[in-house]
mmCIF file of C-alpha atoms in Angstrom:
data_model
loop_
_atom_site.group_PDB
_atom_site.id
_atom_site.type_symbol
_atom_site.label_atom_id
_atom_site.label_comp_id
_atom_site.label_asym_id
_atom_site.label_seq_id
_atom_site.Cartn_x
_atom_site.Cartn_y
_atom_site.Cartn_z
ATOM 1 C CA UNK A 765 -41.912 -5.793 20.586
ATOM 2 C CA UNK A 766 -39.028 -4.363 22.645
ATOM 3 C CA UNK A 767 -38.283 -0.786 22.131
ATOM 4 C CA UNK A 768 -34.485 0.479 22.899
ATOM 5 C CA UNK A 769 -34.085 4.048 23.419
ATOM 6 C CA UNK A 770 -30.568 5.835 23.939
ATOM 7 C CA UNK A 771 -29.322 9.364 23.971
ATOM 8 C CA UNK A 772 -25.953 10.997 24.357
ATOM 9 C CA UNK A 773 -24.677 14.795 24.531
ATOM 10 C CA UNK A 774 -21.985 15.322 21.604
ATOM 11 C CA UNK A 775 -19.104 18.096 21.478
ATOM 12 C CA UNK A 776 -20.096 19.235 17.787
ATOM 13 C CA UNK A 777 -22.698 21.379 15.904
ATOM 14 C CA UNK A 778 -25.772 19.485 15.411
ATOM 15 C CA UNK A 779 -24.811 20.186 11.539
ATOM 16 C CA UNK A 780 -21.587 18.142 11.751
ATOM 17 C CA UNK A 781 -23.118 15.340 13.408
ATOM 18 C CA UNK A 782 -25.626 15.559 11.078
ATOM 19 C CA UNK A 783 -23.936 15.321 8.039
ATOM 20 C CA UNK A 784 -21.593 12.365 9.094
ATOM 21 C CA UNK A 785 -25.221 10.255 10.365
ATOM 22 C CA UNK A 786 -27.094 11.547 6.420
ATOM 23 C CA UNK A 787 -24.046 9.767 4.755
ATOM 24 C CA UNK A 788 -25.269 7.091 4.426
ATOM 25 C CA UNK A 789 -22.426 5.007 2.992
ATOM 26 C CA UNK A 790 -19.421 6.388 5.075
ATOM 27 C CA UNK A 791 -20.568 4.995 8.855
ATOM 28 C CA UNK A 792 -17.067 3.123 9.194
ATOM 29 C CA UNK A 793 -15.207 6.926 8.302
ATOM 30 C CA UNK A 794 -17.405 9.702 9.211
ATOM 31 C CA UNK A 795 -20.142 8.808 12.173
ATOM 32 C CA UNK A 796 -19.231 5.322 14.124
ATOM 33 C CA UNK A 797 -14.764 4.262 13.241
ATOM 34 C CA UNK A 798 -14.139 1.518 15.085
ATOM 35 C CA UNK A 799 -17.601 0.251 15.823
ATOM 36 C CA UNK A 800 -18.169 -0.337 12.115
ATOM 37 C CA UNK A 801 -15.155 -1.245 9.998
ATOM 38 C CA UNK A 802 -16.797 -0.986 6.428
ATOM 39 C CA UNK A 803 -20.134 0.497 4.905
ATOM 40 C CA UNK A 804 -20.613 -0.691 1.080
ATOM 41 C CA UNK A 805 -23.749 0.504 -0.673
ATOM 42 C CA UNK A 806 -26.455 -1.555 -2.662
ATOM 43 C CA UNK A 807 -28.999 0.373 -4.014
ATOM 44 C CA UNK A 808 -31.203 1.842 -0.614
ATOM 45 C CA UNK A 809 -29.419 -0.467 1.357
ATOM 46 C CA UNK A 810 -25.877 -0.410 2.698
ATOM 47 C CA UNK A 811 -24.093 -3.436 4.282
ATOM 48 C CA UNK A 812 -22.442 -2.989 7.386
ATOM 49 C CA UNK A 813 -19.785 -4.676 8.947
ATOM 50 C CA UNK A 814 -19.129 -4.344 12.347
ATOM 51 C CA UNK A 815 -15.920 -4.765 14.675
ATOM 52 C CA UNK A 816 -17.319 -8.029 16.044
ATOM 53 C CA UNK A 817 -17.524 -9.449 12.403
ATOM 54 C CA UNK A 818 -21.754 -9.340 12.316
ATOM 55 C CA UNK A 819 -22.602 -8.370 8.997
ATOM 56 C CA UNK A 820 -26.171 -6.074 8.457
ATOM 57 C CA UNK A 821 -27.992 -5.403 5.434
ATOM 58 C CA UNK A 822 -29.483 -1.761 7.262
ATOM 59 C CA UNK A 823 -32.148 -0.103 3.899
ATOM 60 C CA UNK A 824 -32.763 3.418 4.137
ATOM 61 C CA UNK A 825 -36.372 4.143 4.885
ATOM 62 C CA UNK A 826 -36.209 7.896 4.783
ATOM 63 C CA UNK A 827 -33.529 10.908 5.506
ATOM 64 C CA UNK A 828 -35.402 14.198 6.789
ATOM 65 C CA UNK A 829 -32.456 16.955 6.644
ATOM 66 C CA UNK A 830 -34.853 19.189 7.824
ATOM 67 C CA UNK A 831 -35.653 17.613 11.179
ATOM 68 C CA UNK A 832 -32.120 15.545 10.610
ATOM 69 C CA UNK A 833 -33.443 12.179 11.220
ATOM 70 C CA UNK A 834 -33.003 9.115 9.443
ATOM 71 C CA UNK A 835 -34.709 5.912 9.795
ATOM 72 C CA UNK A 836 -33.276 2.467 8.342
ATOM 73 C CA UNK A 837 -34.824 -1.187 8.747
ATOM 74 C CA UNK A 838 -32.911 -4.594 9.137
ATOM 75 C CA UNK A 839 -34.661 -7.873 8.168
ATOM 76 C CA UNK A 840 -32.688 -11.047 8.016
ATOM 77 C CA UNK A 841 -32.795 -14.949 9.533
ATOM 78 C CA UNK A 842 -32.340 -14.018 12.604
ATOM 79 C CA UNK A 843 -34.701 -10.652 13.234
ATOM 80 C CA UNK A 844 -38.191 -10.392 11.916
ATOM 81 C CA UNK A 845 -38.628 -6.938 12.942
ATOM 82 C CA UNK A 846 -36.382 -4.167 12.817
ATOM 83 C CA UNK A 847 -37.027 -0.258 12.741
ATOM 84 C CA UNK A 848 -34.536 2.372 13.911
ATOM 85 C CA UNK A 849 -34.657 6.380 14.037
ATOM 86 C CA UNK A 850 -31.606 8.404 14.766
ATOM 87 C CA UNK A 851 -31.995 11.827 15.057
ATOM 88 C CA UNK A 852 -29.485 15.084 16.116
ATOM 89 C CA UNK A 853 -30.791 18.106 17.695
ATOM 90 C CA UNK A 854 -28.931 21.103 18.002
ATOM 91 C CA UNK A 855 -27.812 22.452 21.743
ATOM 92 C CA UNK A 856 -25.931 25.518 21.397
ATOM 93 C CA UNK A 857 -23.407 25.883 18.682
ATOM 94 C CA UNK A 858 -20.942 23.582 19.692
ATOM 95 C CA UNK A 859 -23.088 20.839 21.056
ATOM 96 C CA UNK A 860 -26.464 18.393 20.109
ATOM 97 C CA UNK A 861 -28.046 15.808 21.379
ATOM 98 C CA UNK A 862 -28.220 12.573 19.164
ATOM 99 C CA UNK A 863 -31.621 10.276 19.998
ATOM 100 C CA UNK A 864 -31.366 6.351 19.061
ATOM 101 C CA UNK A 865 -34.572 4.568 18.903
ATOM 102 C CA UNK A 866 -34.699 0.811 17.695
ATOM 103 C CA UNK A 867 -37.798 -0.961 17.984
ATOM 104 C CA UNK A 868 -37.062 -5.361 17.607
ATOM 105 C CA UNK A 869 -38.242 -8.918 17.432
ATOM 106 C CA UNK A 870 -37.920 -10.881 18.841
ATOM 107 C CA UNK A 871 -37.928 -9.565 21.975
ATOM 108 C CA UNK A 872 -34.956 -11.691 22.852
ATOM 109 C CA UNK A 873 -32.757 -9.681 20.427
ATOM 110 C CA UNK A 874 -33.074 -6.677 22.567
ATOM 111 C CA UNK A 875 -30.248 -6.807 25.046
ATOM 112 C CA UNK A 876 -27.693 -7.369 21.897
ATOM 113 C CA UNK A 877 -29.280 -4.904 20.036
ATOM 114 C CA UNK A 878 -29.034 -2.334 23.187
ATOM 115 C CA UNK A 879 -25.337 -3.660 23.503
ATOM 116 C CA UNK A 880 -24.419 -2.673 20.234
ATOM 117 C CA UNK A 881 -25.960 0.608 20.390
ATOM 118 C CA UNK A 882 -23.855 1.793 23.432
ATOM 119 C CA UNK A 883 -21.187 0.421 21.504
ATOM 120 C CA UNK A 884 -21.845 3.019 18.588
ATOM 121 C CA UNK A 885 -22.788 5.882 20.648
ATOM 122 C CA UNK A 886 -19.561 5.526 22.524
ATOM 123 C CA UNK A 887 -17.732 5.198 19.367
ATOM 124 C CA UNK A 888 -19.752 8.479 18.609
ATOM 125 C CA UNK A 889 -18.120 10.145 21.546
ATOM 126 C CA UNK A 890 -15.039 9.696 20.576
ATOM 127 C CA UNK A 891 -15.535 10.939 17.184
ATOM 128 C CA UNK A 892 -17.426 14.371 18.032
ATOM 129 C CA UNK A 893 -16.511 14.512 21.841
ATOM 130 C CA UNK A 894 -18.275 14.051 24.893
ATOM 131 C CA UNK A 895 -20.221 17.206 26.477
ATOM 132 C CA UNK A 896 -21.901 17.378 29.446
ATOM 133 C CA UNK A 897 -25.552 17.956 29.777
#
């Protein structure tokens, strides 16, 4: 199974990144504009389109708002196994780290999947800023 693993510095409190990643439903307005154009809800599940036109079905596996992590899982045709955590820590008052883990199969899926996740983080950074480490 191919494990991705990405982390970026962000110019905002760890709570305002935070709340934008724990709600759930709003990705296209609050955490990734641009990289995802629309977020509608069904039941623990949202569907997610993104700027390239791919379509997800992402369910929500758990939301921890005391260690602010989430964790959501994609299964479709075309990926058997799908399990992502996203997590903010705080640095400082006016900065956090955010940590992107997605672990995939097949393993052929990876270099997409790691595509698309620079793609969001940088959409990230222009959201809440960049900051230096």
């Amino acid at each position: 199974m191919a494990s991705i693993h990405k982390e970026i510095f962000l110019g905002a409190p760890a709570d305002d990144v935070w709340s934008a990643l724990a709600d759930f439903g709003a990705l296209h307005t609050r955490l990734v504009p641009g990289f995802v154009t629309d977020t509608k809800l069904d039941g623990d599940a949202r569907i997610v389109t993104f700027a390239n036109g791919s379509v997800a079905r992402e369910r929500l596996v758990t939301c921890d708002h005391d260690r602010r992590r989430l964790v959501y899982a994609i299964v479709n045709e075309r990926i058997t196994q799908h399990s992502a955590s996203a997590q903010v820590f705080a640095d400082g008052p006016a900065r956090c780290r955010f940590v992107w883990t997605a672990d995939v199969l097949p393993n052929e899926i990876a270099p997409y999947m790691s595509e698309q996740m620079d793609l969001g983080l940088a959409a990230m950074q222009t959201q809440f800023g960049k900051a230096a480490r």
